[in-house]
């Protein structure tokens, strides 16, 4: 945050309303003309919150940023971290240990929401250099604050956002989505990915996903809790995973707290997981504990490798950049990537003359995705691209191979038992 902004917030008005509640009320009355004066205790609470928030904005070191690991459920490694804010500052008359929701809610009520959220985001982004290779950092953002000067300043505090996931953390009115979509488009152009949380919490949430087309969809905790004991809940979670896959997005199961829940989502092929079972928030970006990694890998190995596309993936694939496309001479498909390593198009030899031709990346999947599901998604593409190669990436979107649709078809058909005659 700029020095001018923080100084202005810390200085407050010319008088201290806490010392003269009646004076504060008189000013409010002249502006809003309510029929009854507010509760003096409520006024004191709100003003106490305002003073506390202004103090934190004046001294951002009081905000502690912690990191909760997001696990790659196929490899038993950390795929990324979600940043969370902790403000261990007592608020007189309110409490000593207050939750982040209380702080951000009070900031919003006092007109300081953008300022507090901007400071937290900026502090989180200063830790980007601590990320391990091939990991991302998630920052939580209130969608209605996107485009405010405070958030623009925070996101502009780093040269690029190529390892940042911007997670939209609340549901907004459908009418607001047009402006929010424009702001997320701006963040994407700076390299950021977009995540939406609480998928499955209602029809409005599904509308947001359709409009925003995020790269990461976080499954609502209500669908994760007890999914191992409730087949209907698990089935709905699986449907949402298929829905996310059709949008070329990754699904993240948030709030995994039991071994049974972990096993269920590993069996589903959900690529990412988060929760206290996998790792609690910590002051540093910690790897998965050895016992947690062993548990994840044990559950993953229960899924037969023949069910995943990894068994038919071509791993020896030429990967090039757009400025070197003309130098590629190959009889096998190649992938063109952008500067961050994400696939943008493919080169495949024309069967008539063998000359490489350019193809769009019409389907991108993970190596842990189920083969029959990938085949179904491939065959429902537009006819012109139905049999184009499928790009296979890791959890951060880096190319690790290609899958040929004819090989995938033979694999899936050969893996199924013959149909039984009806007698």
Coordinates of N, CA and C in Angstrom, one line a residue, residues 158-378:
X158 N 4.2 -6.8 -8.0 CA 5.2 -7.8 -8.5 C 5.2 -7.7 -10.0
X159 N 6.3 -8.1 -10.6 CA 6.5 -8.0 -12.1 C 5.5 -8.8 -12.9
X160 N 5.1 -10.0 -12.4 CA 4.2 -10.8 -13.1 C 3.4 -11.7 -12.1
X161 N 2.3 -12.3 -12.6 CA 1.5 -13.1 -11.8 C 1.4 -14.6 -12.3
X162 N 2.5 -15.0 -12.9 CA 2.4 -16.3 -13.6 C 2.4 -17.5 -12.6
X163 N 2.6 -17.3 -11.4 CA 2.5 -18.4 -10.4 C 1.5 -18.1 -9.3
X164 N 0.6 -17.2 -9.7 CA -0.4 -16.8 -8.7 C -1.8 -17.3 -9.2
X165 N -2.6 -17.8 -8.2 CA -4.0 -18.2 -8.5 C -4.8 -17.2 -7.7
X166 N -5.7 -16.5 -8.3 CA -6.6 -15.5 -7.7 C -7.9 -16.3 -7.4
X167 N -8.2 -16.5 -6.1 CA -9.4 -17.3 -5.7 C -10.5 -16.3 -5.3
X168 N -11.6 -16.4 -6.0 CA -12.8 -15.6 -5.7 C -13.5 -16.2 -4.6
X169 N -13.6 -15.5 -3.5 CA -14.0 -16.2 -2.3 C -15.5 -16.0 -1.8
X170 N -16.3 -15.3 -2.6 CA -17.7 -15.1 -2.2 C -18.5 -15.1 -3.4
X171 N -19.8 -15.4 -3.2 CA -20.7 -15.4 -4.3 C -21.3 -14.0 -4.5
X172 N -21.4 -13.6 -5.8 CA -21.8 -12.3 -6.2 C -23.0 -12.4 -7.0
X173 N -23.8 -11.3 -7.1 CA -25.0 -11.2 -7.9 C -24.6 -11.5 -9.3
X174 N -25.5 -12.2 -10.0 CA -25.3 -12.5 -11.4 C -25.0 -11.3 -12.3
X175 N -25.7 -10.2 -11.9 CA -25.5 -9.0 -12.7 C -24.1 -8.4 -12.6
X176 N -23.4 -8.7 -11.5 CA -22.0 -8.2 -11.4 C -21.0 -9.0 -12.2
X177 N -21.4 -10.1 -12.7 CA -20.4 -11.0 -13.4 C -19.7 -10.3 -14.6
X178 N -20.4 -9.5 -15.3 CA -19.8 -8.9 -16.5 C -18.6 -8.1 -16.1
X179 N -18.7 -7.2 -15.1 CA -17.5 -6.4 -14.7 C -16.4 -7.3 -14.1
X180 N -16.8 -8.3 -13.3 CA -15.9 -9.2 -12.7 C -15.1 -10.0 -13.7
X181 N -15.9 -10.4 -14.7 CA -15.2 -11.2 -15.8 C -14.2 -10.3 -16.5
X182 N -14.5 -9.1 -16.7 CA -13.5 -8.1 -17.3 C -12.3 -8.0 -16.5
X183 N -12.4 -7.9 -15.2 CA -11.3 -7.8 -14.3 C -10.5 -9.1 -14.2
X184 N -11.1 -10.2 -14.2 CA -10.4 -11.5 -14.2 C -9.6 -11.6 -15.6
X185 N -10.2 -11.1 -16.6 CA -9.5 -11.2 -17.9 C -8.2 -10.4 -17.8
X186 N -8.2 -9.3 -17.1 CA -7.0 -8.4 -17.0 C -6.0 -9.1 -16.1
X187 N -6.4 -9.8 -15.1 CA -5.5 -10.6 -14.3 C -4.9 -11.8 -15.1
X188 N -5.7 -12.4 -15.9 CA -5.1 -13.5 -16.7 C -4.1 -13.0 -17.7
X189 N -4.3 -11.8 -18.2 CA -3.3 -11.2 -19.1 C -2.0 -11.0 -18.5
X190 N -2.0 -10.8 -17.1 CA -0.8 -10.6 -16.4 C -0.2 -12.0 -15.9
X191 N -0.8 -13.1 -16.3 CA -0.3 -14.4 -16.0 C -1.0 -15.2 -14.9
X192 N -1.9 -14.5 -14.2 CA -2.6 -15.2 -13.1 C -3.6 -16.3 -13.6
X193 N -3.9 -17.2 -12.8 CA -5.0 -18.2 -13.0 C -6.1 -17.8 -12.1
X194 N -7.3 -18.2 -12.4 CA -8.5 -17.8 -11.7 C -9.1 -19.1 -11.0
X195 N -9.5 -19.0 -9.8 CA -10.2 -20.1 -9.1 C -11.5 -19.6 -8.5
X196 N -12.5 -20.5 -8.4 CA -13.8 -20.3 -7.8 C -14.0 -21.3 -6.8
X197 N -14.4 -20.8 -5.6 CA -14.6 -21.8 -4.5 C -16.1 -22.1 -4.3
X198 N -16.3 -23.1 -3.4 CA -17.7 -23.6 -3.1 C -18.5 -24.0 -4.3
X199 N -17.8 -24.7 -5.2 CA -18.6 -25.3 -6.4 C -19.6 -26.3 -5.8
X200 N -20.8 -26.3 -6.3 CA -21.8 -27.2 -5.9 C -22.7 -26.7 -4.8
X201 N -22.4 -25.4 -4.4 CA -23.2 -24.8 -3.3 C -24.6 -24.3 -3.8
X202 N -24.8 -24.2 -5.1 CA -26.1 -23.7 -5.6 C -26.0 -23.4 -7.1
X203 N -27.2 -23.1 -7.6 CA -27.2 -22.9 -9.1 C -26.4 -21.6 -9.4
X204 N -26.5 -20.6 -8.5 CA -25.8 -19.4 -8.8 C -24.3 -19.6 -9.0
X205 N -23.8 -20.5 -8.1 CA -22.3 -20.9 -8.2 C -22.0 -21.5 -9.5
X206 N -22.9 -22.3 -10.1 CA -22.6 -22.9 -11.4 C -22.7 -21.9 -12.5
X207 N -23.6 -20.9 -12.3 CA -23.6 -19.8 -13.3 C -22.3 -19.1 -13.3
X208 N -21.8 -18.8 -12.2 CA -20.5 -18.1 -12.1 C -19.4 -18.9 -12.8
X209 N -19.3 -20.2 -12.6 CA -18.3 -21.0 -13.2 C -18.4 -20.9 -14.7
X210 N -19.7 -21.0 -15.2 CA -19.9 -21.0 -16.6 C -19.4 -19.6 -17.2
X211 N -19.7 -18.5 -16.5 CA -19.4 -17.2 -17.0 C -17.9 -16.9 -16.9
X212 N -17.3 -17.3 -15.8 CA -15.9 -16.9 -15.5 C -14.9 -17.9 -16.1
X213 N -15.3 -19.2 -16.3 CA -14.4 -20.2 -16.9 C -13.1 -20.2 -16.1
X214 N -13.1 -20.5 -14.8 CA -11.9 -20.6 -14.0 C -11.0 -21.8 -14.4
X215 N -9.7 -21.7 -14.1 CA -8.8 -22.8 -14.3 C -8.8 -23.7 -13.1
X216 N -9.4 -23.3 -12.0 CA -9.4 -24.1 -10.8 C -10.7 -24.0 -10.1
X217 N -11.4 -25.1 -9.8 CA -12.7 -25.1 -9.2 C -12.5 -25.9 -7.8
X218 N -12.9 -25.2 -6.7 CA -12.8 -25.8 -5.4 C -14.2 -26.3 -5.0
X219 N -14.2 -27.6 -4.7 CA -15.4 -28.3 -4.4 C -15.9 -27.8 -3.0
X220 N -17.2 -27.6 -2.9 CA -17.7 -27.1 -1.6 C -17.5 -28.1 -0.5
X221 N -17.1 -27.6 0.6 CA -16.8 -28.5 1.8 C -18.0 -29.4 2.1
X222 N -19.2 -29.0 1.9 CA -20.4 -29.8 2.2 C -20.4 -31.0 1.4
X223 N -19.8 -31.0 0.2 CA -19.7 -32.2 -0.7 C -18.5 -33.1 -0.3
X224 N -17.5 -32.6 0.3 CA -16.3 -33.3 0.7 C -16.6 -34.1 2.0
X225 N -17.2 -33.4 3.0 CA -17.3 -34.0 4.3 C -18.3 -35.2 4.2
X226 N -17.7 -36.4 4.6 CA -18.5 -37.6 4.6 C -18.8 -38.2 3.3
X227 N -18.1 -37.8 2.2 CA -18.3 -38.3 0.9 C -18.0 -39.8 0.8
X228 N -17.2 -40.3 1.7 CA -16.9 -41.8 1.7 C -18.0 -42.6 2.3
X229 N -18.9 -41.9 3.0 CA -20.0 -42.6 3.7 C -21.4 -42.3 3.0
X230 N -21.4 -41.4 2.0 CA -22.6 -41.0 1.4 C -22.5 -41.1 -0.1
X231 N -22.9 -42.2 -0.8 CA -22.8 -42.4 -2.2 C -23.4 -41.3 -3.0
X232 N -24.5 -40.7 -2.6 CA -25.1 -39.6 -3.3 C -24.2 -38.4 -3.3
X233 N -23.6 -38.1 -2.2 CA -22.7 -36.9 -2.1 C -21.5 -37.1 -3.0
X234 N -21.0 -38.3 -3.0 CA -19.8 -38.6 -3.8 C -20.2 -38.6 -5.3
X235 N -21.4 -39.0 -5.6 CA -21.8 -39.0 -7.0 C -21.9 -37.5 -7.5
X236 N -22.4 -36.7 -6.7 CA -22.5 -35.3 -7.1 C -21.2 -34.6 -7.2
X237 N -20.3 -35.0 -6.3 CA -18.9 -34.4 -6.4 C -18.2 -34.9 -7.7
X238 N -18.5 -36.2 -8.1 CA -17.9 -36.7 -9.3 C -18.5 -36.0 -10.5
X239 N -19.8 -35.7 -10.5 CA -20.4 -35.0 -11.6 C -19.8 -33.6 -11.8
X240 N -19.5 -32.9 -10.6 CA -18.9 -31.6 -10.7 C -17.5 -31.7 -11.2
X241 N -16.8 -32.8 -10.9 CA -15.5 -33.0 -11.5 C -15.5 -33.2 -13.0
X242 N -16.5 -33.9 -13.5 CA -16.7 -34.0 -14.9 C -17.0 -32.7 -15.6
X243 N -17.8 -31.9 -14.9 CA -18.2 -30.6 -15.4 C -17.0 -29.7 -15.4
X244 N -16.1 -29.7 -14.4 CA -14.9 -28.9 -14.4 C -14.0 -29.3 -15.5
X245 N -13.9 -30.7 -15.7 CA -13.1 -31.2 -16.8 C -13.5 -30.7 -18.2
X246 N -14.8 -30.6 -18.4 CA -15.3 -30.1 -19.7 C -14.9 -28.7 -19.9
X247 N -14.8 -27.9 -18.8 CA -14.3 -26.5 -18.9 C -12.8 -26.4 -18.9
X248 N -12.1 -27.5 -19.0 CA -10.6 -27.5 -18.9 C -10.1 -26.9 -17.6
X249 N -10.8 -27.2 -16.5 CA -10.4 -26.7 -15.2 C -10.0 -27.9 -14.3
X250 N -9.2 -27.6 -13.3 CA -8.8 -28.6 -12.3 C -9.8 -28.6 -11.2
X251 N -10.1 -29.7 -10.6 CA -11.0 -29.8 -9.4 C -10.1 -29.9 -8.2
X252 N -10.4 -29.2 -7.1 CA -9.7 -29.2 -5.8 C -10.8 -29.6 -4.8
X253 N -10.5 -30.7 -4.1 CA -11.4 -31.1 -3.0 C -10.9 -30.4 -1.7
X254 N -11.6 -29.5 -1.2 CA -11.2 -28.7 0.0 C -11.8 -29.2 1.3
X255 N -11.0 -29.3 2.3 CA -11.6 -29.7 3.6 C -11.5 -31.2 3.8
X256 N -10.5 -31.8 3.2 CA -10.3 -33.3 3.5 C -9.7 -33.5 4.9
X257 N -10.5 -34.2 5.7 CA -10.1 -34.3 7.1 C -10.0 -35.8 7.6
X258 N -10.4 -36.7 6.8 CA -10.4 -38.1 7.2 C -9.7 -39.0 6.1
X259 N -9.2 -40.1 6.5 CA -8.6 -41.0 5.5 C -9.6 -41.5 4.5
X260 N -10.9 -41.7 5.0 CA -11.9 -42.2 4.1 C -12.2 -41.1 3.0
X261 N -12.2 -39.9 3.4 CA -12.5 -38.8 2.4 C -11.3 -38.8 1.4
X262 N -10.1 -38.9 1.9 CA -8.9 -38.9 1.0 C -9.0 -40.0 0.0
X263 N -9.4 -41.2 0.5 CA -9.5 -42.4 -0.4 C -10.5 -42.2 -1.5
X264 N -11.6 -41.6 -1.1 CA -12.7 -41.4 -2.0 C -12.3 -40.5 -3.2
X265 N -11.7 -39.4 -2.9 CA -11.3 -38.5 -3.9 C -10.1 -38.9 -4.7
X266 N -9.2 -39.7 -4.2 CA -8.2 -40.4 -4.9 C -8.8 -41.3 -6.0
X267 N -9.8 -42.1 -5.5 CA -10.4 -43.1 -6.4 C -11.1 -42.3 -7.6
X268 N -11.7 -41.2 -7.3 CA -12.4 -40.4 -8.3 C -11.4 -39.8 -9.3
X269 N -10.1 -39.8 -9.0 CA -9.1 -39.1 -9.8 C -9.1 -37.6 -9.7
X270 N -9.6 -37.1 -8.6 CA -9.6 -35.6 -8.3 C -8.1 -35.3 -8.2
X271 N -7.6 -34.3 -9.0 CA -6.1 -34.1 -9.0 C -5.6 -33.4 -7.8
X272 N -6.4 -32.5 -7.1 CA -5.8 -31.7 -6.0 C -6.7 -31.8 -4.8
X273 N -6.0 -31.8 -3.6 CA -6.7 -31.9 -2.3 C -6.1 -30.9 -1.3
X274 N -7.0 -30.5 -0.3 CA -6.5 -29.6 0.7 C -7.3 -29.9 2.0
X275 N -6.7 -29.8 3.1 CA -7.4 -30.0 4.3 C -6.5 -30.3 5.5
X276 N -7.0 -30.4 6.7 CA -6.1 -30.6 7.8 C -5.5 -32.0 7.8
X277 N -6.1 -33.0 7.2 CA -5.4 -34.3 7.1 C -4.1 -34.1 6.3
X278 N -4.1 -33.3 5.3 CA -2.9 -33.1 4.4 C -1.9 -32.1 4.9
X279 N -2.4 -31.1 5.6 CA -1.4 -30.1 6.2 C -2.2 -28.9 6.7
X280 N -1.8 -28.5 7.9 CA -2.4 -27.3 8.5 C -1.7 -26.0 8.1
X281 N -2.3 -24.9 8.2 CA -1.6 -23.6 7.9 C -0.4 -23.4 8.8
X282 N 0.7 -22.9 8.1 CA 2.0 -22.7 8.9 C 2.6 -21.4 8.4
X283 N 3.5 -20.9 9.2 CA 4.2 -19.7 8.9 C 5.1 -19.8 7.7
X284 N 5.6 -21.0 7.4 CA 6.4 -21.2 6.2 C 5.8 -22.2 5.2
X285 N 6.2 -22.2 4.0 CA 5.7 -23.1 3.0 C 6.4 -24.5 3.2
X286 N 5.6 -25.3 3.9 CA 6.2 -26.6 4.3 C 5.8 -27.7 3.3
X287 N 6.7 -28.7 3.1 CA 6.3 -29.9 2.2 C 5.3 -30.7 3.0
X288 N 4.7 -31.7 2.3 CA 3.9 -32.6 3.0 C 4.7 -33.5 3.9
X289 N 4.2 -33.7 5.1 CA 4.9 -34.6 6.0 C 5.0 -36.0 5.4
X290 N 6.1 -36.7 5.8 CA 6.4 -38.0 5.3 C 5.2 -38.9 5.4
X291 N 4.6 -38.9 6.6 CA 3.5 -39.9 6.7 C 2.3 -39.5 5.9
X292 N 2.1 -38.2 5.6 CA 1.0 -37.7 4.8 C 1.3 -38.1 3.3
X293 N 2.5 -37.9 2.9 CA 2.9 -38.3 1.5 C 2.7 -39.8 1.3
X294 N 3.1 -40.6 2.3 CA 3.0 -42.1 2.2 C 1.5 -42.5 2.1
X295 N 0.7 -41.8 2.9 CA -0.7 -42.1 2.9 C -1.4 -41.8 1.5
X296 N -1.0 -40.6 1.0 CA -1.6 -40.2 -0.3 C -1.1 -41.2 -1.4
X297 N 0.2 -41.6 -1.4 CA 0.7 -42.5 -2.4 C 0.0 -43.9 -2.2
X298 N -0.2 -44.3 -1.0 CA -0.9 -45.6 -0.8 C -2.3 -45.6 -1.4
X299 N -3.0 -44.5 -1.2 CA -4.3 -44.4 -1.7 C -4.3 -44.4 -3.3
X300 N -3.3 -43.6 -3.8 CA -3.2 -43.5 -5.2 C -2.9 -44.8 -5.9
X301 N -2.0 -45.6 -5.3 CA -1.7 -46.9 -5.9 C -2.8 -47.9 -5.9
X302 N -3.8 -47.6 -5.2 CA -5.0 -48.5 -5.2 C -5.8 -48.4 -6.5
X303 N -5.6 -47.2 -7.2 CA -6.3 -47.0 -8.4 C -5.4 -47.7 -9.5
X304 N -6.0 -48.6 -10.3 CA -5.2 -49.3 -11.3 C -4.7 -48.4 -12.3
X305 N -3.5 -48.5 -12.7 CA -2.9 -47.6 -13.7 C -3.6 -47.7 -15.0
X306 N -4.2 -48.9 -15.3 CA -4.9 -49.0 -16.6 C -6.1 -48.1 -16.7
X307 N -6.6 -47.5 -15.5 CA -7.7 -46.6 -15.6 C -7.3 -45.2 -15.9
X308 N -6.0 -44.9 -15.9 CA -5.5 -43.6 -16.2 C -4.9 -43.5 -17.5
X309 N -4.9 -42.2 -18.1 CA -4.3 -42.1 -19.4 C -2.8 -42.1 -19.4
X310 N -2.2 -42.1 -18.2 CA -0.7 -42.2 -18.2 C -0.2 -43.4 -18.9
X311 N -1.0 -44.5 -18.9 CA -0.6 -45.8 -19.5 C -0.5 -45.7 -21.1
X312 N -1.1 -44.7 -21.7 CA -1.1 -44.5 -23.1 C -0.5 -43.2 -23.6
X313 N 0.1 -42.5 -22.7 CA 0.6 -41.2 -23.0 C 2.0 -41.3 -23.7
X314 N 2.1 -40.5 -24.7 CA 3.5 -40.3 -25.3 C 4.3 -39.3 -24.5
X315 N 5.3 -39.8 -23.8 CA 6.1 -38.8 -23.0 C 7.2 -38.2 -23.8
X316 N 7.7 -38.8 -24.9 CA 8.8 -38.2 -25.7 C 8.1 -37.3 -26.7
X317 N 7.8 -36.1 -26.3 CA 7.2 -35.2 -27.2 C 8.0 -33.9 -27.4
X318 N 8.1 -33.5 -28.6 CA 8.9 -32.2 -28.9 C 8.0 -31.0 -28.4
X319 N 8.7 -30.2 -27.6 CA 8.0 -29.0 -27.0 C 8.8 -27.8 -27.5
X320 N 8.2 -26.8 -28.1 CA 8.9 -25.7 -28.7 C 8.1 -24.4 -28.3
X321 N 8.7 -23.3 -28.7 CA 8.0 -22.0 -28.5 C 7.6 -21.4 -29.8
X322 N 6.8 -20.4 -29.8 CA 6.2 -19.9 -31.0 C 7.3 -19.3 -32.0
X323 N 8.3 -18.8 -31.4 CA 9.4 -18.2 -32.3 C 10.3 -19.2 -32.9
X324 N 10.1 -20.5 -32.5 CA 10.9 -21.6 -33.1 C 10.1 -22.6 -33.9
X325 N 8.8 -22.3 -34.1 CA 8.0 -23.2 -34.8 C 8.5 -23.6 -36.2
X326 N 9.0 -22.6 -36.9 CA 9.5 -22.9 -38.3 C 10.6 -23.9 -38.3
X327 N 11.4 -24.0 -37.2 CA 12.5 -25.0 -37.2 C 12.1 -26.4 -36.8
X328 N 10.9 -26.6 -36.5 CA 10.5 -27.9 -36.1 C 10.2 -28.8 -37.3
X329 N 11.0 -30.0 -37.3 CA 10.8 -31.0 -38.3 C 10.6 -32.3 -37.6
X330 N 9.4 -32.8 -37.6 CA 9.1 -34.0 -36.8 C 8.0 -34.8 -37.5
X331 N 8.1 -36.1 -37.4 CA 7.0 -37.0 -37.9 C 6.0 -37.3 -36.8
X332 N 6.2 -36.8 -35.6 CA 5.3 -37.0 -34.5 C 4.8 -35.6 -34.1
X333 N 3.6 -35.6 -33.4 CA 3.0 -34.4 -33.0 C 4.0 -33.6 -32.0
X334 N 3.9 -32.3 -32.0 CA 4.7 -31.5 -31.1 C 3.8 -30.5 -30.5
X335 N 4.3 -29.9 -29.4 CA 3.4 -28.9 -28.7 C 4.2 -27.6 -28.6
X336 N 3.4 -26.5 -28.9 CA 4.0 -25.1 -28.8 C 3.5 -24.5 -27.5
X337 N 4.4 -24.0 -26.7 CA 4.1 -23.4 -25.4 C 4.4 -21.9 -25.4
X338 N 3.7 -21.2 -24.4 CA 4.1 -19.8 -24.2 C 5.2 -19.7 -23.2
X339 N 5.5 -18.5 -22.8 CA 6.7 -18.2 -22.0 C 6.6 -18.9 -20.6
X340 N 5.4 -19.1 -20.2 CA 5.2 -19.8 -18.9 C 5.2 -21.3 -19.0
X341 N 5.3 -21.8 -20.2 CA 5.3 -23.3 -20.4 C 4.0 -23.9 -20.6
X342 N 2.9 -23.1 -20.7 CA 1.6 -23.6 -20.9 C 1.3 -23.8 -22.4
X343 N 0.6 -24.9 -22.8 CA 0.4 -25.2 -24.2 C -0.5 -24.2 -24.8
X344 N -0.2 -23.8 -26.0 CA -1.1 -22.8 -26.7 C -1.5 -23.4 -28.1
X345 N -0.7 -24.3 -28.7 CA -1.1 -24.9 -29.9 C -0.3 -26.2 -30.2
X346 N -0.6 -27.0 -31.2 CA 0.2 -28.2 -31.5 C 0.6 -28.2 -33.0
X347 N 1.6 -29.0 -33.2 CA 2.0 -29.2 -34.6 C 1.8 -30.7 -34.8
X348 N 1.1 -31.1 -35.9 CA 0.9 -32.5 -36.2 C 1.1 -32.7 -37.7
X349 N 1.8 -33.8 -38.1 CA 2.0 -34.0 -39.5 C 0.7 -34.3 -40.2
X350 N 0.5 -33.7 -41.4 CA -0.6 -34.0 -42.2 C -0.5 -35.4 -42.8
X351 N -1.5 -36.2 -42.7 CA -1.3 -37.6 -43.2 C -1.1 -37.7 -44.7
X352 N -1.4 -36.6 -45.4 CA -1.3 -36.6 -46.9 C 0.1 -36.4 -47.3
X353 N 0.8 -35.4 -46.7 CA 2.2 -35.1 -47.2 C 3.2 -35.1 -46.0
X354 N 2.8 -35.3 -44.8 CA 3.7 -35.3 -43.7 C 4.2 -34.0 -43.2
X355 N 3.7 -32.9 -43.8 CA 4.1 -31.5 -43.4 C 3.3 -31.2 -42.1
X356 N 4.1 -30.7 -41.1 CA 3.4 -30.3 -39.8 C 2.3 -29.2 -40.1
X357 N 1.2 -29.3 -39.5 CA 0.1 -28.3 -39.5 C -0.2 -27.9 -38.1
X358 N -0.7 -26.7 -38.0 CA -1.0 -26.1 -36.7 C -2.4 -26.5 -36.3
X359 N -2.5 -26.9 -35.0 CA -3.8 -27.3 -34.4 C -4.0 -26.6 -33.1
X360 N -5.2 -26.2 -32.7 CA -5.5 -25.6 -31.4 C -5.4 -26.7 -30.3
X361 N -5.1 -26.3 -29.1 CA -5.2 -27.2 -28.0 C -6.7 -27.3 -27.6
X362 N -7.4 -28.2 -28.1 CA -8.8 -28.3 -27.9 C -9.1 -29.1 -26.6
X363 N -8.2 -29.9 -26.0 CA -8.4 -30.6 -24.8 C -7.1 -30.8 -24.1
X364 N -7.1 -30.4 -22.8 CA -5.9 -30.6 -21.9 C -6.4 -31.3 -20.7
X365 N -5.6 -32.4 -20.3 CA -6.0 -33.3 -19.2 C -4.7 -33.5 -18.3
X366 N -5.0 -34.1 -17.2 CA -3.9 -34.6 -16.3 C -3.6 -36.1 -16.5
X367 N -2.4 -36.5 -16.2 CA -2.0 -37.9 -16.4 C -2.9 -38.8 -15.5
X368 N -3.4 -38.3 -14.4 CA -4.2 -39.1 -13.5 C -5.7 -39.2 -13.9
X369 N -6.1 -38.5 -15.0 CA -7.5 -38.5 -15.4 C -7.8 -39.9 -15.9
X370 N -9.1 -40.3 -15.7 CA -9.6 -41.6 -16.1 C -9.6 -41.7 -17.7
X371 N -9.1 -42.8 -18.2 CA -9.0 -43.0 -19.7 C -10.4 -42.9 -20.3
X372 N -11.4 -43.6 -19.8 CA -12.7 -43.5 -20.4 C -13.3 -42.1 -20.4
X373 N -13.1 -41.4 -19.3 CA -13.6 -40.0 -19.3 C -12.9 -39.1 -20.3
X374 N -11.6 -39.3 -20.4 CA -10.9 -38.5 -21.4 C -11.3 -38.8 -22.8
X375 N -11.6 -40.1 -23.1 CA -12.0 -40.5 -24.4 C -13.4 -39.8 -24.7
X376 N -14.3 -39.9 -23.7 CA -15.6 -39.3 -23.9 C -15.5 -37.8 -24.2
X377 N -14.6 -37.1 -23.5 CA -14.4 -35.6 -23.7 C -13.8 -35.4 -25.0
X378 N -12.9 -36.2 -25.5 CA -12.2 -36.1 -26.8 C -13.2 -36.2 -27.9

